[in-house]
GROMACS .gro file of C-alpha atoms in nm:
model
  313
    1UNK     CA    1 -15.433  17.576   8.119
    2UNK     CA    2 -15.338  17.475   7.769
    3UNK     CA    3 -15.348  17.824   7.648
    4UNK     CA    4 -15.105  17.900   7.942
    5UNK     CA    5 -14.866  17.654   7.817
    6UNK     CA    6 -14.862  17.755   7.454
    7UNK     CA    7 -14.802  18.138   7.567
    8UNK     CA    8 -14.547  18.042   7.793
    9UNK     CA    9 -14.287  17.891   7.570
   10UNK     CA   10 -14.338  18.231   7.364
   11UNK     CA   11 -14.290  18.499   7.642
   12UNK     CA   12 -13.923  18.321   7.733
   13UNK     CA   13 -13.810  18.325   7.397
   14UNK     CA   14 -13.930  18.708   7.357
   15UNK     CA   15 -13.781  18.753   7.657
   16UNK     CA   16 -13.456  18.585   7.578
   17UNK     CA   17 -13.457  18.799   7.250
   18UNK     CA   18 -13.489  19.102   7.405
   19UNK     CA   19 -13.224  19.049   7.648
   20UNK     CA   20 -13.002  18.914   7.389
   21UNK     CA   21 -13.083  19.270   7.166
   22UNK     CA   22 -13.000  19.503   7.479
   23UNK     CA   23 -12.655  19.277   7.526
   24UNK     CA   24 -12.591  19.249   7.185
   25UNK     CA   25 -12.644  19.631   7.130
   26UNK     CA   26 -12.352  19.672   7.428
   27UNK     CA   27 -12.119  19.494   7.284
   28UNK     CA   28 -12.112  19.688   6.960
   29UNK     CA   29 -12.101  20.036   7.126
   30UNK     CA   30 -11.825  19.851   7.305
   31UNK     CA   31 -11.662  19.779   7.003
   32UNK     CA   32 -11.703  20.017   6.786
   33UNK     CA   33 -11.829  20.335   6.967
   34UNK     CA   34 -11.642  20.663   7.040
   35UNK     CA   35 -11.455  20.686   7.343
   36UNK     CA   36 -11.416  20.926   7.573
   37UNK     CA   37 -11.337  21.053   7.931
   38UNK     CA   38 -11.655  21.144   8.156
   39UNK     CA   39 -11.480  21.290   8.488
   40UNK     CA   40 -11.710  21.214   8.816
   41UNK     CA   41 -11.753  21.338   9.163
   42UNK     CA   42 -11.864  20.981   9.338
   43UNK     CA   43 -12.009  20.822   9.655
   44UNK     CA   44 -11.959  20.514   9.822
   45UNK     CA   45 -12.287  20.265   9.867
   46UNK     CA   46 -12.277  19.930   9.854
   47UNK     CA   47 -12.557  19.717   9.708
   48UNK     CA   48 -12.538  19.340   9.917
   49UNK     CA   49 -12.740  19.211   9.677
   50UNK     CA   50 -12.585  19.285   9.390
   51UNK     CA   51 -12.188  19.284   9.475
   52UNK     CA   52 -11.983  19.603   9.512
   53UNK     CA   53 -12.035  19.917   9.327
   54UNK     CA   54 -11.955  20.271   9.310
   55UNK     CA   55 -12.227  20.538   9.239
   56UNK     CA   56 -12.099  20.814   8.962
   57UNK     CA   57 -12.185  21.171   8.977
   58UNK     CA   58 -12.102  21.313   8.629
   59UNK     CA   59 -11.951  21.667   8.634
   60UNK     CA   60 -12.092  21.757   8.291
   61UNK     CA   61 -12.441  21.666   8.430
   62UNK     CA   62 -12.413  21.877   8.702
   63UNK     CA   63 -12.362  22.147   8.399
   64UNK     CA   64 -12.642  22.034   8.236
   65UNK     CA   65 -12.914  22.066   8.480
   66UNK     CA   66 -12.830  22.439   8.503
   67UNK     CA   67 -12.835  22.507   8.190
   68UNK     CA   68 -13.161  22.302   8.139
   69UNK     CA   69 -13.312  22.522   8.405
   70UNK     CA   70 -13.099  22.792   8.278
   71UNK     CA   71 -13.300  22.765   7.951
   72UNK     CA   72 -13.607  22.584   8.122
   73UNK     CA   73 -13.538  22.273   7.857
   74UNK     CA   74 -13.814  22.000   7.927
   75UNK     CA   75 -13.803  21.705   7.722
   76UNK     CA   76 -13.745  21.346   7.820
   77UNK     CA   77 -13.439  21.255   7.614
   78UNK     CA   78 -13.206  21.530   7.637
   79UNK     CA   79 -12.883  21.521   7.407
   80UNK     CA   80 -12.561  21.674   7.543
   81UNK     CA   81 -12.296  21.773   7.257
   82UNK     CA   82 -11.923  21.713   7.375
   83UNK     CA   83 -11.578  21.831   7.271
   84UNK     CA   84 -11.277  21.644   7.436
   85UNK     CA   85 -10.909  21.800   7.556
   86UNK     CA   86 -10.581  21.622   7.456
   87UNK     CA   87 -10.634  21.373   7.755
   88UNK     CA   88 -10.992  21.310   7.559
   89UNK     CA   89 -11.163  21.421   7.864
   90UNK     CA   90 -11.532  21.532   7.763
   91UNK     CA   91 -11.693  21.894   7.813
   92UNK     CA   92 -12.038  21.989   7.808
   93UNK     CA   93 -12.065  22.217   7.481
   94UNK     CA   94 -12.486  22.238   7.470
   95UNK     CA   95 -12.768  22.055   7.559
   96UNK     CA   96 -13.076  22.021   7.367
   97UNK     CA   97 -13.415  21.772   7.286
   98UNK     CA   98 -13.293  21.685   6.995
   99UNK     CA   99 -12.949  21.461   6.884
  100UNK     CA  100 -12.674  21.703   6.713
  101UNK     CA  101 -12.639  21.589   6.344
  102UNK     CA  102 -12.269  21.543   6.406
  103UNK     CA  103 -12.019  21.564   6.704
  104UNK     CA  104 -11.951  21.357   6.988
  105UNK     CA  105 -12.315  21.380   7.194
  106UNK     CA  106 -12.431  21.135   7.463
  107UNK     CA  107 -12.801  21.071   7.577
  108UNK     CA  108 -12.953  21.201   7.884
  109UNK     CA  109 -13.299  21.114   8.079
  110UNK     CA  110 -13.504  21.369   8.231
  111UNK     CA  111 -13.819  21.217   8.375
  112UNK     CA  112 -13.930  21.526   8.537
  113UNK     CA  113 -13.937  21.883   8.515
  114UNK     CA  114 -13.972  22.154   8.838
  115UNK     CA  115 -13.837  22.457   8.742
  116UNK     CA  116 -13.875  22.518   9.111
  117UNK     CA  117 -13.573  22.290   9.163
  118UNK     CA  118 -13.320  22.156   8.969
  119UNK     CA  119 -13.443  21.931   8.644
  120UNK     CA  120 -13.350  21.541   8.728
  121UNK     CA  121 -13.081  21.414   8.425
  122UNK     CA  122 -12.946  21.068   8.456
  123UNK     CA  123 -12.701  20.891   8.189
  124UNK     CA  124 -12.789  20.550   8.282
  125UNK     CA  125 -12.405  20.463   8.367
  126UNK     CA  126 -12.468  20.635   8.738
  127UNK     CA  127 -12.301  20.236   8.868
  128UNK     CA  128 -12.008  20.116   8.792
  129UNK     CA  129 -11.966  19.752   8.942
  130UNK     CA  130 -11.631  19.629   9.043
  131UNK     CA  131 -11.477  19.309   9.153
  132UNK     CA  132 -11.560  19.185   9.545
  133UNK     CA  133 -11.387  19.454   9.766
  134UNK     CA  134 -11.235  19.651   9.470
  135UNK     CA  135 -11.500  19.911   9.562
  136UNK     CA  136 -11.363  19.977   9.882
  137UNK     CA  137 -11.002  20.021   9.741
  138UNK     CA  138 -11.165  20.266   9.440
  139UNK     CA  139 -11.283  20.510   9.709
  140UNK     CA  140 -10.994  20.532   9.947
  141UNK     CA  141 -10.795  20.653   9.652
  142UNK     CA  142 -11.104  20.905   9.596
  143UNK     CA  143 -11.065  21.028   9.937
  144UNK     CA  144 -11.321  21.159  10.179
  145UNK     CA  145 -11.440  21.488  10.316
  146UNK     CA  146 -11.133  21.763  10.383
  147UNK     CA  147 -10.894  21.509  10.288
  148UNK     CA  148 -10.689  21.468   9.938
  149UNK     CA  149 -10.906  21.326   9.685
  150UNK     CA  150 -10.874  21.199   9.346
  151UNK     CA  151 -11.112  21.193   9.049
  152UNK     CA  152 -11.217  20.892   8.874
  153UNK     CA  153 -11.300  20.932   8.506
  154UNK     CA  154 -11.477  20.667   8.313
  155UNK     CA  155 -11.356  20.581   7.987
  156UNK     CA  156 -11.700  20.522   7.822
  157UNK     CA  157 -11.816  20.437   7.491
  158UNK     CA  158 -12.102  20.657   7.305
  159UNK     CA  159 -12.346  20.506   7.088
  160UNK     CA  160 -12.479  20.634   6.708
  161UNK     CA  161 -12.759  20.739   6.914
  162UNK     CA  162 -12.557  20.881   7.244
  163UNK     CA  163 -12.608  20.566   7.428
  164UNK     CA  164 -12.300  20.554   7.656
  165UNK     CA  165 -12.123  20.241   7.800
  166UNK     CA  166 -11.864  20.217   8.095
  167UNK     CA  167 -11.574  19.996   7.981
  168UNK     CA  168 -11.305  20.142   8.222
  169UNK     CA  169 -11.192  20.382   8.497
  170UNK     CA  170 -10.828  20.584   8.582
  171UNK     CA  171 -10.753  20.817   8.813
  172UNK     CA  172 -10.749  21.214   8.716
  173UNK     CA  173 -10.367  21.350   8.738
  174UNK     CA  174 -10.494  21.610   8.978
  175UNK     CA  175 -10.605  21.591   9.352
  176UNK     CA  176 -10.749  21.836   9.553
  177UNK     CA  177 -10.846  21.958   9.941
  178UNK     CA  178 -11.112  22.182  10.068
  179UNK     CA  179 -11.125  22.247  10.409
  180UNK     CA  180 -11.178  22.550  10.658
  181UNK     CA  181 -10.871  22.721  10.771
  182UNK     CA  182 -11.074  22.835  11.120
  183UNK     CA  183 -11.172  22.489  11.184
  184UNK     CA  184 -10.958  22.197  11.311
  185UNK     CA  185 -11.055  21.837  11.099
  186UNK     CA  186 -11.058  21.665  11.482
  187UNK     CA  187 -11.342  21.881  11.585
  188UNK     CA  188 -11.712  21.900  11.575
  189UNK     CA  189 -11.863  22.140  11.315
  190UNK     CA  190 -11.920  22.476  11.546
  191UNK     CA  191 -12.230  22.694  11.575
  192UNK     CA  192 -12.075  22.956  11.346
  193UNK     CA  193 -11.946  23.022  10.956
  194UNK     CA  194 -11.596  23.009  10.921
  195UNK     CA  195 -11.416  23.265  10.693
  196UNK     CA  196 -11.138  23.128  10.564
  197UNK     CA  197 -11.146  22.845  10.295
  198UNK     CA  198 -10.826  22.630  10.190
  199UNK     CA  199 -10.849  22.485   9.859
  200UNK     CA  200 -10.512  22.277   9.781
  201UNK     CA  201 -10.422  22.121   9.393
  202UNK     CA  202 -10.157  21.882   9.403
  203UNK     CA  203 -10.016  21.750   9.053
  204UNK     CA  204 -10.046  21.416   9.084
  205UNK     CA  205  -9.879  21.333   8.764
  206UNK     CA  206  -9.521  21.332   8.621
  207UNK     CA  207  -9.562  21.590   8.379
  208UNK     CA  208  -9.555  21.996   8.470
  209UNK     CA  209  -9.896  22.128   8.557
  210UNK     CA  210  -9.923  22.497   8.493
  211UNK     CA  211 -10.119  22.708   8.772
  212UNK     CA  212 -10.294  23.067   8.667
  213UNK     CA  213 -10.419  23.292   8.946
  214UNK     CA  214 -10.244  23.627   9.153
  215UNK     CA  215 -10.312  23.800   9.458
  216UNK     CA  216 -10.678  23.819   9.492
  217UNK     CA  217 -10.775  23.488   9.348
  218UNK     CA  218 -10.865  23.579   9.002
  219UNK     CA  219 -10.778  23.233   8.856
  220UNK     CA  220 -11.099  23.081   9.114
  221UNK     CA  221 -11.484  23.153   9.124
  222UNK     CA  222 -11.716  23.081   9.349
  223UNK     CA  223 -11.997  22.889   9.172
  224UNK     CA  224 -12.314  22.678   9.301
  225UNK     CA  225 -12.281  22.332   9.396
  226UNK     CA  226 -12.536  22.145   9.202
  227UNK     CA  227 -12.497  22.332   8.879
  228UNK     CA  228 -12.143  22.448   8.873
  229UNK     CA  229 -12.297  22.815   8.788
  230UNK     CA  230 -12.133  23.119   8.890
  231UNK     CA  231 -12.294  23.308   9.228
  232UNK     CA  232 -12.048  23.570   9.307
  233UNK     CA  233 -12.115  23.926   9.272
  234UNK     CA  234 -11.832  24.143   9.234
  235UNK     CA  235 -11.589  23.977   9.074
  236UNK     CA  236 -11.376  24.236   8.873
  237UNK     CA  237 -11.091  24.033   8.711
  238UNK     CA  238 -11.184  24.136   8.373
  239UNK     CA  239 -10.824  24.327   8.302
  240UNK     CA  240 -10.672  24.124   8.606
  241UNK     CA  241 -10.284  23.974   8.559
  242UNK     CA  242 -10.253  23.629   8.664
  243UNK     CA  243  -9.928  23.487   8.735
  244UNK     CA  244  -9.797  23.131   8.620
  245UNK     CA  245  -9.701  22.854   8.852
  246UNK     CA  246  -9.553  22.517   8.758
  247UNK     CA  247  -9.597  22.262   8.931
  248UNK     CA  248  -9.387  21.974   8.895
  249UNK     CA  249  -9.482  21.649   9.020
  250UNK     CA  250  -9.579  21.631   9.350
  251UNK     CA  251  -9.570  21.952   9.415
  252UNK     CA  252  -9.903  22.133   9.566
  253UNK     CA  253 -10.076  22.513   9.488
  254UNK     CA  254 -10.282  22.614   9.749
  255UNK     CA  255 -10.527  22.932   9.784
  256UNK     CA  256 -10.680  23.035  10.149
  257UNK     CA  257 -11.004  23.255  10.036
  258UNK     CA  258 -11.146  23.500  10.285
  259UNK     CA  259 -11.486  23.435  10.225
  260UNK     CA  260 -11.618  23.776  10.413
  261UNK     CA  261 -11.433  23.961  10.186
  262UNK     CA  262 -11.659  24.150   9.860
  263UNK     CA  263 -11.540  23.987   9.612
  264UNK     CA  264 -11.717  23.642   9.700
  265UNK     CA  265 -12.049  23.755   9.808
  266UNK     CA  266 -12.351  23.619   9.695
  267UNK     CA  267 -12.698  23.728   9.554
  268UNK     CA  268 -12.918  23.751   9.895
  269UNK     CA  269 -13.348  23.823   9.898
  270UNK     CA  270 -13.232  24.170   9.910
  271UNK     CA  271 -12.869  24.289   9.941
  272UNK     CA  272 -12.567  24.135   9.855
  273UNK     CA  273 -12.471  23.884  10.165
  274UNK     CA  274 -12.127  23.723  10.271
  275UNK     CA  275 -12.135  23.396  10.279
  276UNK     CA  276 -12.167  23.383  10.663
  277UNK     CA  277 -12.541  23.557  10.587
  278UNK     CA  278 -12.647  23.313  10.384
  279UNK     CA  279 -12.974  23.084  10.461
  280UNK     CA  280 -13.105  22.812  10.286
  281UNK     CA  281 -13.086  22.439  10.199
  282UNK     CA  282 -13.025  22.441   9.823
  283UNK     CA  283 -12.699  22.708   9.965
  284UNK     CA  284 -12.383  22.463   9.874
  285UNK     CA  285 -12.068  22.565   9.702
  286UNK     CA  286 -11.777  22.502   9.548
  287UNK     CA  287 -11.427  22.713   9.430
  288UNK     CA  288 -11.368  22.625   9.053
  289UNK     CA  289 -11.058  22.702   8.891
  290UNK     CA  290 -11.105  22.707   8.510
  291UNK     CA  291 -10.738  22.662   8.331
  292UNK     CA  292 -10.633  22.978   8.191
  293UNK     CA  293 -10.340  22.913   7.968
  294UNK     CA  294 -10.475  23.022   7.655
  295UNK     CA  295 -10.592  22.662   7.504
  296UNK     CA  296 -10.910  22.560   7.373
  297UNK     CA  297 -10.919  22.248   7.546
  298UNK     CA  298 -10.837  22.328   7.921
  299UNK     CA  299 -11.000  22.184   8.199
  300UNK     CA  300 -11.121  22.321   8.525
  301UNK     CA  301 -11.074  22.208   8.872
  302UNK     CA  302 -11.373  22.215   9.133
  303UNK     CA  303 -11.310  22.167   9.530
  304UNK     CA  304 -11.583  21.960   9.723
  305UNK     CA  305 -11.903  22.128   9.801
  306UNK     CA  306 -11.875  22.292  10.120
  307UNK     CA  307 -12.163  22.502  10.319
  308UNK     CA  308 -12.208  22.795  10.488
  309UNK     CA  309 -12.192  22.642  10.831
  310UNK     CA  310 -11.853  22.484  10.755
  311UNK     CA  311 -11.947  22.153  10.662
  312UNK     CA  312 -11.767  21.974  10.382
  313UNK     CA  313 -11.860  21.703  10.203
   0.00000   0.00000   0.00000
């Protein structure tokens, strides 16, 4: 029993050291880190025990794990190298096992590797906790399944060593729709694939948003839901025009895209298959539109992942 109370006194303070290291390390990323934009696609949980919160799905990870299966990447730590746009709004540039020796780069987890599914890769900032109720009011501005919904993107801080911290939120300047043209919102999902998609961008900023795309939808591609990886076939928009639109603000640019049509069919066990063919649970997409102006630093757009049976999420 003596020898239990000369230990204990020793465990709190190691404890109370190590707590004070992991706070203390915080506050200086805080302080004097890089900061940039991480754009999300989130949920909405709420933990009772631990007040509200919203749970972040990073768009570059979603890059990531492709390109970590992609390149069948195993390694614990994972390092993802960044560039930012003029709103400082991070893109995935590589991803590797080891830190780049200079760059923006922020530190990724990988506990375990299945090349027979996707690779796990958390950031550690997957919660972002908010004031009682403030949760709530976060995701009715994000919006819900084929209605208007808004991007948040975190303003984080990145480490010397890629460690990121959360130490704010705004709203992208762009929202978006996805729903199914064949299918009313009031009523049930139906025993059949519907052909027609409606994806809707509304510029939900003051300044003039510049749309790129023409008859056939050359501006868009059809890409995989978890990895943001292209899956059509025969696209041929290699020497393709695409037409400007402005949008000022307010105003909205929407695309209906006949989904049975060639250009968006997928790769199939044997033959190419329309999207109403398609089996399989992994078998979730979304339309991207990649900005096409010219600059380095454009960003891309990416509806909500919808399936094959019409359901939208």
């Amino acid at each position: 029993m003596k020898k239990a109370h000369i230990w204990l006194p020793v465990v709190l303070v190691a404890q109370l050291l190590i707590l004070g290291a992991i706070v203390g390390k915080r506050e200086r990323i805080m302080a004097n880190g890089d900061v940039v934009y991480l754009k999300t696609m989130p949920v909405d949980p709420r933990d009772i025990f631990r007040g509200d919160y919203v749970v972040l799905d990073y768009e570059l990870v979603y890059q990531a794990r492709g390109l970590m299966q992609e390149s069948k990447l195993s390694a614990e730590k994972v390092y993802l190298k960044l560039s930012t746009n003029q709103r400082d709004v991070a893109n995935l540039v590589t991803v590797d096992h080891t830190a780049p020796k200079a760059g923006l780069f922020v530190r990724g987890f990988a506990p375990s590797i299945d090349y027979n599914n996707l690779p796990e890769l958390r950031l550690g900032i997957e919660k972002y906790f908010v004031e009682q109720g403030a949760g709530k009011e976060l995701e009715d501005i994000r919006g819900e399944a084929q209605s208007w919904q808004t991007p948040l993107e975190m303003r984080v801080a990145l480490g010397n060593d890629g460690t990121p911290v959360i130490i704010g939120h705004r709203f992208s300047p762009i929202r978006t729709r996805t729903r199914f043209a064949d299918l009313e919102d009031t009523l049930p999902q139906r025993d059949r694939s519907p052909q027609h998609l409606e994806f809707s961008i509304e510029n939900n900023s003051l300044a003039t948003l510049s749309v790129f795309d023409n008859k056939t939808h050359c501006g868009f591609t059809l890409v995989h839901a978890e990895t943001l990886r292209p899956v059509s076939l025969n696209r041929d928009c290699s020497e393709a025009a695409l037409e400007r639109t402005e949008l000022s603000a307010g105003a909205t640019y929407q695309v209906t895209i006949d989904l049975s049509q060639p250009q968006w069919q997928v790769k199939g066990q044997s033959d190419p298959l329309s999207l109403a063919g398609v089996d399989g649970a992994w078998q979730g997409f979304r339309l991207l539109y990649r900005d096409q102006s010219g600059a380095d630093d454009g960003e891309q757009i990416i509806s909500a992942r919808f399936f094959r049976r019409g359901g939208i999420d």
